[in-house]
Amino acid sequence: MRMGLTPPWLLALLGLTLLRLAAAAVLPPAPDEAYYWVWGRALALSYYDHPPMVALWTALGSALAGDTALGLRLLGPIGVGLASLLLADAAERLFPGRRAGLWSAALLNATLLFGAGAVLMTPDTPLLVFWSAALWALARLQASQDGRWWLAFGVLAGLSLLSKYTAALLGLGVLLWLLAEPAARRWFLDWRLWAGGALAVLVFSPVILWNALHGWASFAKQGGRAGSQGSGTALRYLGELVGGQAGLATPIIFVLCVAGTVAACRSWWRGRDAGAGLLVVMTLPAALLFLWQATGSRVQGNWPAILYPSACIAAAACLGPRWQRWYRPGAALGLALTLLVLVQAAFAPLPLARRHDPTLARLGGWPAFATALEAERQARGAGFIAAEEYGLASILALHLPPGTKVVALGDRWDLFALSRPADGARGLLVRSERRDGAPLWPGAAEIGVVARARHGIEAERYRLHDVTVAAGDPPLVLLPARR
């Protein structure tokens, strides 16, 4: 590999990976991560919310390191480290002699999306790894003109689709590149392009089969989300999108990525640089799509994460000296912000209230909260603890003693191969005070309130209800316990 990474930079990447593994072990799991851990304990061809790759990663990590925070996240830091190497090699092959590999990897790792995101296990984690790998295969294709790389790209694109449906934008980008780049149109006559596409569909076929067997539930959910209309104004949603990306990419790197993409457009248009064109089609169409969606609904901050591998290469390869002097400050600021966020999430040295600290809302106080609920369960002689919110039920299953049964309720659980609790069993329903309306469980009787807090600062309050399993209840399942 011609990555342009010197031994000190390789050691820095290794050290960063080890630090991320340490953070993964220390940082409390979030409810969504616990939900994906449940997936890993109930493996299926696909799931209602997303394709199955995150479940496979959590299952493998938990098999190696146990049902712990590190086990859930083990493959994330390792995968991101490997993706960084592939991205650096891609930059060097597209733009030899510019030392773009070193800085593209450094800038990407300094973003909060990639840096802190490498520690958490969500569908975006494997997506970014396989997206970066697919971009690497395209760079090898462009640099070598060897059509066999279409086969590698097809497999990696399929693995990206197994991670998250957003990976369909990979195919859109490639199609636009083949149509717009005169030198690339010859690939339409090469059987390996079509074979690569067939491989992508083959790798993705388990998700298609699962959807066919379950009324196309996942496709309908994600398709409906993409076309949904929000209640806010276009100006508000656009402001949230741009401001959120400036924060998640970190401000300097965000500006560098925008400027680099503009410079890549100029190089492709004026200089007919096919490598720059490849970066443009991997960045600009998806960015425009997110901007268009933000004119009618909220775009979640993590969705545009796929833009940054190609945008960071563009920033490292296509900008002039006046911009390049911002590389070091941008990387330093990004790494400092990432460290600050991780330290606050893990140890909370700053006594911030919930409204000022999203780490408190998502991560704070779960072990002590689970201990308090277990004491309530034993005191009341209840046979299980239940929750309506899928994340709350999952995080309780991860923290409660293995002998305590956790029941989840809601329509989404109908799509899991999990058993139902026995009729007549009594339990405690835990329900956040932030939820509107009456409990979903018929006949639930409120019996008390329990708070979740970190270092004495309240994160959330929950109402406890006495419930009994009976015929006609909403869908109920018993979640797997820690091993």
PDB file of N, CA and C in Angstrom, residues 339-422:
ATOM      1  N   LEU A 339     -11.878  14.438  22.589  1.00  0.00           N
ATOM      2  CA  LEU A 339     -11.429  14.018  23.922  1.00  0.00           C
ATOM      3  C   LEU A 339     -12.322  14.618  25.003  1.00  0.00           C
ATOM      4  N   LEU A 340     -12.695  15.885  24.852  1.00  0.00           N
ATOM      5  CA  LEU A 340     -13.559  16.538  25.828  1.00  0.00           C
ATOM      6  C   LEU A 340     -14.907  15.844  25.923  1.00  0.00           C
ATOM      7  N   VAL A 341     -15.491  15.517  24.783  1.00  0.00           N
ATOM      8  CA  VAL A 341     -16.797  14.853  24.779  1.00  0.00           C
ATOM      9  C   VAL A 341     -16.707  13.476  25.435  1.00  0.00           C
ATOM     10  N   LEU A 342     -15.663  12.718  25.110  1.00  0.00           N
ATOM     11  CA  LEU A 342     -15.533  11.369  25.664  1.00  0.00           C
ATOM     12  C   LEU A 342     -15.276  11.401  27.167  1.00  0.00           C
ATOM     13  N   VAL A 343     -14.455  12.335  27.622  1.00  0.00           N
ATOM     14  CA  VAL A 343     -14.189  12.438  29.055  1.00  0.00           C
ATOM     15  C   VAL A 343     -15.454  12.829  29.808  1.00  0.00           C
ATOM     16  N   GLN A 344     -16.223  13.778  29.281  1.00  0.00           N
ATOM     17  CA  GLN A 344     -17.474  14.173  29.923  1.00  0.00           C
ATOM     18  C   GLN A 344     -18.464  13.016  29.943  1.00  0.00           C
ATOM     19  N   ALA A 345     -18.539  12.272  28.851  1.00  0.00           N
ATOM     20  CA  ALA A 345     -19.473  11.139  28.790  1.00  0.00           C
ATOM     21  C   ALA A 345     -19.088  10.048  29.778  1.00  0.00           C
ATOM     22  N   ALA A 346     -17.782   9.820  29.953  1.00  0.00           N
ATOM     23  CA  ALA A 346     -17.335   8.728  30.808  1.00  0.00           C
ATOM     24  C   ALA A 346     -17.286   9.110  32.280  1.00  0.00           C
ATOM     25  N   PHE A 347     -16.822  10.320  32.591  1.00  0.00           N
ATOM     26  CA  PHE A 347     -16.548  10.678  33.991  1.00  0.00           C
ATOM     27  C   PHE A 347     -17.328  11.896  34.492  1.00  0.00           C
ATOM     28  N   ALA A 348     -17.927  12.666  33.577  1.00  0.00           N
ATOM     29  CA  ALA A 348     -18.727  13.847  33.931  1.00  0.00           C
ATOM     30  C   ALA A 348     -18.005  14.782  34.896  1.00  0.00           C
ATOM     31  N   PRO A 349     -16.797  15.253  34.561  1.00  0.00           N
ATOM     32  CA  PRO A 349     -16.127  16.208  35.460  1.00  0.00           C
ATOM     33  C   PRO A 349     -16.838  17.549  35.544  1.00  0.00           C
ATOM     34  N   LEU A 350     -17.604  17.908  34.503  1.00  0.00           N
ATOM     35  CA  LEU A 350     -18.360  19.162  34.517  1.00  0.00           C
ATOM     36  C   LEU A 350     -19.780  18.876  34.996  1.00  0.00           C
ATOM     37  N   PRO A 351     -20.228  19.481  36.087  1.00  0.00           N
ATOM     38  CA  PRO A 351     -21.569  19.198  36.635  1.00  0.00           C
ATOM     39  C   PRO A 351     -22.665  19.907  35.850  1.00  0.00           C
ATOM     40  N   LEU A 352     -22.902  19.453  34.628  1.00  0.00           N
ATOM     41  CA  LEU A 352     -23.860  20.104  33.742  1.00  0.00           C
ATOM     42  C   LEU A 352     -25.240  19.474  33.876  1.00  0.00           C
ATOM     43  N   ALA A 353     -26.263  20.295  33.763  1.00  0.00           N
ATOM     44  CA  ALA A 353     -27.637  19.794  33.773  1.00  0.00           C
ATOM     45  C   ALA A 353     -27.956  19.108  32.453  1.00  0.00           C
ATOM     46  N   ARG A 354     -29.048  18.353  32.437  1.00  0.00           N
ATOM     47  CA  ARG A 354     -29.423  17.574  31.263  1.00  0.00           C
ATOM     48  C   ARG A 354     -29.535  18.434  30.006  1.00  0.00           C
ATOM     49  N   ARG A 355     -30.130  19.628  30.144  1.00  0.00           N
ATOM     50  CA  ARG A 355     -30.345  20.449  28.959  1.00  0.00           C
ATOM     51  C   ARG A 355     -29.033  20.939  28.336  1.00  0.00           C
ATOM     52  N   HIS A 356     -27.948  20.908  29.100  1.00  0.00           N
ATOM     53  CA  HIS A 356     -26.655  21.342  28.596  1.00  0.00           C
ATOM     54  C   HIS A 356     -25.704  20.186  28.308  1.00  0.00           C
ATOM     55  N   ASP A 357     -26.132  18.958  28.612  1.00  0.00           N
ATOM     56  CA  ASP A 357     -25.218  17.814  28.491  1.00  0.00           C
ATOM     57  C   ASP A 357     -25.958  16.615  27.910  1.00  0.00           C
ATOM     58  N   PRO A 358     -25.894  16.422  26.588  1.00  0.00           N
ATOM     59  CA  PRO A 358     -26.576  15.261  25.991  1.00  0.00           C
ATOM     60  C   PRO A 358     -26.021  13.928  26.471  1.00  0.00           C
ATOM     61  N   THR A 359     -24.772  13.902  26.969  1.00  0.00           N
ATOM     62  CA  THR A 359     -24.231  12.631  27.475  1.00  0.00           C
ATOM     63  C   THR A 359     -24.960  12.195  28.744  1.00  0.00           C
ATOM     64  N   LEU A 360     -25.441  13.150  29.539  1.00  0.00           N
ATOM     65  CA  LEU A 360     -26.202  12.795  30.730  1.00  0.00           C
ATOM     66  C   LEU A 360     -27.522  12.150  30.340  1.00  0.00           C
ATOM     67  N   ALA A 361     -28.207  12.732  29.367  1.00  0.00           N
ATOM     68  CA  ALA A 361     -29.510  12.213  28.956  1.00  0.00           C
ATOM     69  C   ALA A 361     -29.410  10.789  28.429  1.00  0.00           C
ATOM     70  N   ARG A 362     -28.365  10.505  27.659  1.00  0.00           N
ATOM     71  CA  ARG A 362     -28.277   9.197  26.992  1.00  0.00           C
ATOM     72  C   ARG A 362     -27.478   8.162  27.782  1.00  0.00           C
ATOM     73  N   LEU A 363     -26.469   8.608  28.519  1.00  0.00           N
ATOM     74  CA  LEU A 363     -25.528   7.654  29.104  1.00  0.00           C
ATOM     75  C   LEU A 363     -25.508   7.627  30.616  1.00  0.00           C
ATOM     76  N   GLY A 364     -26.030   8.646  31.266  1.00  0.00           N
ATOM     77  CA  GLY A 364     -25.792   8.813  32.684  1.00  0.00           C
ATOM     78  C   GLY A 364     -26.672   7.995  33.608  1.00  0.00           C
ATOM     79  N   GLY A 365     -26.067   7.348  34.577  1.00  0.00           N
ATOM     80  CA  GLY A 365     -26.778   6.766  35.703  1.00  0.00           C
ATOM     81  C   GLY A 365     -27.466   5.446  35.504  1.00  0.00           C
ATOM     82  N   TRP A 366     -27.212   4.750  34.420  1.00  0.00           N
ATOM     83  CA  TRP A 366     -27.954   3.514  34.159  1.00  0.00           C
ATOM     84  C   TRP A 366     -27.666   2.395  35.166  1.00  0.00           C
ATOM     85  N   PRO A 367     -26.407   2.128  35.555  1.00  0.00           N
ATOM     86  CA  PRO A 367     -26.187   1.028  36.513  1.00  0.00           C
ATOM     87  C   PRO A 367     -26.917   1.231  37.843  1.00  0.00           C
ATOM     88  N   ALA A 368     -26.828   2.450  38.414  1.00  0.00           N
ATOM     89  CA  ALA A 368     -27.512   2.703  39.683  1.00  0.00           C
ATOM     90  C   ALA A 368     -29.031   2.641  39.504  1.00  0.00           C
ATOM     91  N   PHE A 369     -29.525   3.104  38.381  1.00  0.00           N
ATOM     92  CA  PHE A 369     -30.961   3.053  38.097  1.00  0.00           C
ATOM     93  C   PHE A 369     -31.434   1.606  38.023  1.00  0.00           C
ATOM     94  N   ALA A 370     -30.667   0.760  37.353  1.00  0.00           N
ATOM     95  CA  ALA A 370     -31.034  -0.655  37.268  1.00  0.00           C
ATOM     96  C   ALA A 370     -31.019  -1.308  38.645  1.00  0.00           C
ATOM     97  N   THR A 371     -30.059  -0.925  39.480  1.00  0.00           N
ATOM     98  CA  THR A 371     -29.992  -1.471  40.838  1.00  0.00           C
ATOM     99  C   THR A 371     -31.233  -1.074  41.643  1.00  0.00           C
ATOM    100  N   ALA A 372     -31.652   0.184  41.510  1.00  0.00           N
ATOM    101  CA  ALA A 372     -32.846   0.643  42.222  1.00  0.00           C
ATOM    102  C   ALA A 372     -34.095  -0.092  41.737  1.00  0.00           C
ATOM    103  N   LEU A 373     -34.203  -0.311  40.435  1.00  0.00           N
ATOM    104  CA  LEU A 373     -35.357  -1.038  39.907  1.00  0.00           C
ATOM    105  C   LEU A 373     -35.367  -2.488  40.386  1.00  0.00           C
ATOM    106  N   GLU A 374     -34.203  -3.097  40.450  1.00  0.00           N
ATOM    107  CA  GLU A 374     -34.136  -4.480  40.916  1.00  0.00           C
ATOM    108  C   GLU A 374     -34.572  -4.570  42.375  1.00  0.00           C
ATOM    109  N   ALA A 375     -34.189  -3.588  43.181  1.00  0.00           N
ATOM    110  CA  ALA A 375     -34.619  -3.580  44.579  1.00  0.00           C
ATOM    111  C   ALA A 375     -36.139  -3.438  44.676  1.00  0.00           C
ATOM    112  N   GLU A 376     -36.723  -2.576  43.842  1.00  0.00           N
ATOM    113  CA  GLU A 376     -38.180  -2.421  43.811  1.00  0.00           C
ATOM    114  C   GLU A 376     -38.857  -3.721  43.378  1.00  0.00           C
ATOM    115  N   ARG A 377     -38.299  -4.370  42.386  1.00  0.00           N
ATOM    116  CA  ARG A 377     -38.891  -5.624  41.903  1.00  0.00           C
ATOM    117  C   ARG A 377     -38.915  -6.669  43.008  1.00  0.00           C
ATOM    118  N   GLN A 378     -37.804  -6.811  43.700  1.00  0.00           N
ATOM    119  CA  GLN A 378     -37.732  -7.809  44.765  1.00  0.00           C
ATOM    120  C   GLN A 378     -38.663  -7.453  45.918  1.00  0.00           C
ATOM    121  N   ALA A 379     -38.714  -6.154  46.261  1.00  0.00           N
ATOM    122  CA  ALA A 379     -39.564  -5.742  47.380  1.00  0.00           C
ATOM    123  C   ALA A 379     -41.038  -5.995  47.097  1.00  0.00           C
ATOM    124  N   ARG A 380     -41.442  -5.895  45.851  1.00  0.00           N
ATOM    125  CA  ARG A 380     -42.848  -6.063  45.484  1.00  0.00           C
ATOM    126  C   ARG A 380     -43.161  -7.465  44.975  1.00  0.00           C
ATOM    127  N   GLY A 381     -42.179  -8.335  44.941  1.00  0.00           N
ATOM    128  CA  GLY A 381     -42.409  -9.706  44.498  1.00  0.00           C
ATOM    129  C   GLY A 381     -42.784  -9.825  43.042  1.00  0.00           C
ATOM    130  N   ALA A 382     -42.336  -8.878  42.224  1.00  0.00           N
ATOM    131  CA  ALA A 382     -42.653  -8.902  40.786  1.00  0.00           C
ATOM    132  C   ALA A 382     -41.750  -9.889  40.066  1.00  0.00           C
ATOM    133  N   GLY A 383     -42.291 -10.477  39.005  1.00  0.00           N
ATOM    134  CA  GLY A 383     -41.531 -11.493  38.276  1.00  0.00           C
ATOM    135  C   GLY A 383     -40.683 -10.941  37.144  1.00  0.00           C
ATOM    136  N   PHE A 384     -40.935  -9.699  36.735  1.00  0.00           N
ATOM    137  CA  PHE A 384     -40.173  -9.122  35.627  1.00  0.00           C
ATOM    138  C   PHE A 384     -40.234  -7.602  35.692  1.00  0.00           C
ATOM    139  N   ILE A 385     -39.408  -6.960  34.876  1.00  0.00           N
ATOM    140  CA  ILE A 385     -39.443  -5.514  34.675  1.00  0.00           C
ATOM    141  C   ILE A 385     -39.701  -5.272  33.202  1.00  0.00           C
ATOM    142  N   ALA A 386     -40.618  -4.373  32.871  1.00  0.00           N
ATOM    143  CA  ALA A 386     -41.024  -4.138  31.490  1.00  0.00           C
ATOM    144  C   ALA A 386     -40.848  -2.666  31.130  1.00  0.00           C
ATOM    145  N   ALA A 387     -40.746  -2.399  29.834  1.00  0.00           N
ATOM    146  CA  ALA A 387     -40.634  -1.025  29.336  1.00  0.00           C
ATOM    147  C   ALA A 387     -41.251  -0.932  27.946  1.00  0.00           C
ATOM    148  N   GLU A 388     -41.875   0.233  27.672  1.00  0.00           N
ATOM    149  CA  GLU A 388     -42.452   0.478  26.354  1.00  0.00           C
ATOM    150  C   GLU A 388     -41.383   0.920  25.349  1.00  0.00           C
ATOM    151  N   GLU A 389     -40.426   1.722  25.780  1.00  0.00           N
ATOM    152  CA  GLU A 389     -39.397   2.229  24.873  1.00  0.00           C
ATOM    153  C   GLU A 389     -38.383   1.126  24.599  1.00  0.00           C
ATOM    154  N   TYR A 390     -38.096   0.897  23.326  1.00  0.00           N
ATOM    155  CA  TYR A 390     -37.206  -0.213  22.987  1.00  0.00           C
ATOM    156  C   TYR A 390     -35.803  -0.011  23.559  1.00  0.00           C
ATOM    157  N   GLY A 391     -35.328   1.247  23.575  1.00  0.00           N
ATOM    158  CA  GLY A 391     -34.011   1.511  24.117  1.00  0.00           C
ATOM    159  C   GLY A 391     -33.961   1.307  25.615  1.00  0.00           C
ATOM    160  N   LEU A 392     -35.002   1.743  26.325  1.00  0.00           N
ATOM    161  CA  LEU A 392     -35.058   1.567  27.774  1.00  0.00           C
ATOM    162  C   LEU A 392     -35.108   0.091  28.133  1.00  0.00           C
ATOM    163  N   ALA A 393     -35.956  -0.672  27.453  1.00  0.00           N
ATOM    164  CA  ALA A 393     -36.028  -2.106  27.724  1.00  0.00           C
ATOM    165  C   ALA A 393     -34.681  -2.775  27.472  1.00  0.00           C
ATOM    166  N   SER A 394     -33.998  -2.382  26.396  1.00  0.00           N
ATOM    167  CA  SER A 394     -32.728  -3.016  26.041  1.00  0.00           C
ATOM    168  C   SER A 394     -31.628  -2.677  27.038  1.00  0.00           C
ATOM    169  N   ILE A 395     -31.561  -1.413  27.470  1.00  0.00           N
ATOM    170  CA  ILE A 395     -30.508  -1.030  28.409  1.00  0.00           C
ATOM    171  C   ILE A 395     -30.736  -1.692  29.761  1.00  0.00           C
ATOM    172  N   LEU A 396     -31.991  -1.903  30.136  1.00  0.00           N
ATOM    173  CA  LEU A 396     -32.266  -2.622  31.378  1.00  0.00           C
ATOM    174  C   LEU A 396     -31.855  -4.081  31.271  1.00  0.00           C
ATOM    175  N   ALA A 397     -32.093  -4.702  30.121  1.00  0.00           N
ATOM    176  CA  ALA A 397     -31.664  -6.091  29.931  1.00  0.00           C
ATOM    177  C   ALA A 397     -30.155  -6.216  30.032  1.00  0.00           C
ATOM    178  N   LEU A 398     -29.448  -5.175  29.618  1.00  0.00           N
ATOM    179  CA  LEU A 398     -27.982  -5.202  29.665  1.00  0.00           C
ATOM    180  C   LEU A 398     -27.455  -4.976  31.080  1.00  0.00           C
ATOM    181  N   HIS A 399     -28.198  -4.220  31.918  1.00  0.00           N
ATOM    182  CA  HIS A 399     -27.698  -3.855  33.247  1.00  0.00           C
ATOM    183  C   HIS A 399     -28.288  -4.672  34.388  1.00  0.00           C
ATOM    184  N   LEU A 400     -29.495  -5.173  34.235  1.00  0.00           N
ATOM    185  CA  LEU A 400     -30.101  -5.937  35.317  1.00  0.00           C
ATOM    186  C   LEU A 400     -29.420  -7.292  35.478  1.00  0.00           C
ATOM    187  N   PRO A 401     -29.515  -7.899  36.664  1.00  0.00           N
ATOM    188  CA  PRO A 401     -28.902  -9.218  36.852  1.00  0.00           C
ATOM    189  C   PRO A 401     -29.430 -10.228  35.838  1.00  0.00           C
ATOM    190  N   PRO A 402     -28.601 -11.171  35.405  1.00  0.00           N
ATOM    191  CA  PRO A 402     -29.042 -12.141  34.386  1.00  0.00           C
ATOM    192  C   PRO A 402     -30.303 -12.907  34.769  1.00  0.00           C
ATOM    193  N   GLY A 403     -30.557 -13.063  36.075  1.00  0.00           N
ATOM    194  CA  GLY A 403     -31.746 -13.803  36.495  1.00  0.00           C
ATOM    195  C   GLY A 403     -33.025 -13.003  36.462  1.00  0.00           C
ATOM    196  N   THR A 404     -32.952 -11.695  36.221  1.00  0.00           N
ATOM    197  CA  THR A 404     -34.142 -10.848  36.187  1.00  0.00           C
ATOM    198  C   THR A 404     -34.690 -10.780  34.762  1.00  0.00           C
ATOM    199  N   LYS A 405     -35.936 -11.128  34.599  1.00  0.00           N
ATOM    200  CA  LYS A 405     -36.552 -11.100  33.275  1.00  0.00           C
ATOM    201  C   LYS A 405     -36.912  -9.667  32.896  1.00  0.00           C
ATOM    202  N   VAL A 406     -36.663  -9.321  31.633  1.00  0.00           N
ATOM    203  CA  VAL A 406     -37.016  -8.007  31.104  1.00  0.00           C
ATOM    204  C   VAL A 406     -37.983  -8.216  29.947  1.00  0.00           C
ATOM    205  N   VAL A 407     -39.127  -7.529  30.003  1.00  0.00           N
ATOM    206  CA  VAL A 407     -40.165  -7.649  28.983  1.00  0.00           C
ATOM    207  C   VAL A 407     -40.228  -6.347  28.192  1.00  0.00           C
ATOM    208  N   ALA A 408     -40.229  -6.459  26.884  1.00  0.00           N
ATOM    209  CA  ALA A 408     -40.398  -5.300  25.999  1.00  0.00           C
ATOM    210  C   ALA A 408     -41.744  -5.424  25.303  1.00  0.00           C
ATOM    211  N   LEU A 409     -42.395  -4.285  25.081  1.00  0.00           N
ATOM    212  CA  LEU A 409     -43.682  -4.328  24.394  1.00  0.00           C
ATOM    213  C   LEU A 409     -43.712  -3.303  23.275  1.00  0.00           C
ATOM    214  N   GLY A 410     -44.488  -3.630  22.257  1.00  0.00           N
ATOM    215  CA  GLY A 410     -44.602  -2.772  21.087  1.00  0.00           C
ATOM    216  C   GLY A 410     -44.599  -3.591  19.811  1.00  0.00           C
ATOM    217  N   ASP A 411     -45.122  -2.995  18.737  1.00  0.00           N
ATOM    218  CA  ASP A 411     -45.290  -3.729  17.487  1.00  0.00           C
ATOM    219  C   ASP A 411     -43.968  -4.185  16.886  1.00  0.00           C
ATOM    220  N   ARG A 412     -42.882  -3.408  17.060  1.00  0.00           N
ATOM    221  CA  ARG A 412     -41.615  -3.772  16.429  1.00  0.00           C
ATOM    222  C   ARG A 412     -41.122  -5.141  16.893  1.00  0.00           C
ATOM    223  N   TRP A 413     -41.500  -5.531  18.128  1.00  0.00           N
ATOM    224  CA  TRP A 413     -40.985  -6.790  18.671  1.00  0.00           C
ATOM    225  C   TRP A 413     -41.669  -8.001  18.044  1.00  0.00           C
ATOM    226  N   ASP A 414     -42.770  -7.782  17.332  1.00  0.00           N
ATOM    227  CA  ASP A 414     -43.406  -8.880  16.596  1.00  0.00           C
ATOM    228  C   ASP A 414     -42.466  -9.482  15.558  1.00  0.00           C
ATOM    229  N   LEU A 415     -41.488  -8.703  15.100  1.00  0.00           N
ATOM    230  CA  LEU A 415     -40.599  -9.139  14.036  1.00  0.00           C
ATOM    231  C   LEU A 415     -39.362  -9.864  14.556  1.00  0.00           C
ATOM    232  N   PHE A 416     -39.271 -10.059  15.877  1.00  0.00           N
ATOM    233  CA  PHE A 416     -38.157 -10.782  16.480  1.00  0.00           C
ATOM    234  C   PHE A 416     -38.584 -12.195  16.850  1.00  0.00           C
ATOM    235  N   ALA A 417     -37.649 -13.119  16.776  1.00  0.00           N
ATOM    236  CA  ALA A 417     -37.920 -14.502  17.180  1.00  0.00           C
ATOM    237  C   ALA A 417     -37.616 -14.646  18.671  1.00  0.00           C
ATOM    238  N   LEU A 418     -38.411 -13.970  19.505  1.00  0.00           N
ATOM    239  CA  LEU A 418     -38.245 -14.011  20.951  1.00  0.00           C
ATOM    240  C   LEU A 418     -39.540 -14.507  21.584  1.00  0.00           C
ATOM    241  N   SER A 419     -39.407 -15.184  22.720  1.00  0.00           N
ATOM    242  CA  SER A 419     -40.575 -15.794  23.362  1.00  0.00           C
ATOM    243  C   SER A 419     -41.394 -14.753  24.120  1.00  0.00           C
ATOM    244  N   ARG A 420     -42.647 -15.129  24.422  1.00  0.00           N
ATOM    245  CA  ARG A 420     -43.579 -14.247  25.135  1.00  0.00           C
ATOM    246  C   ARG A 420     -43.649 -14.680  26.590  1.00  0.00           C
ATOM    247  N   PRO A 421     -43.785 -13.700  27.527  1.00  0.00           N
ATOM    248  CA  PRO A 421     -43.946 -14.106  28.933  1.00  0.00           C
ATOM    249  C   PRO A 421     -45.263 -14.845  29.151  1.00  0.00           C
ATOM    250  N   ALA A 422     -45.289 -15.645  30.202  1.00  0.00           N
ATOM    251  CA  ALA A 422     -46.472 -16.471  30.477  1.00  0.00           C
ATOM    252  C   ALA A 422     -47.624 -15.605  30.974  1.00  0.00           C
TER     253      ALA A 422
END
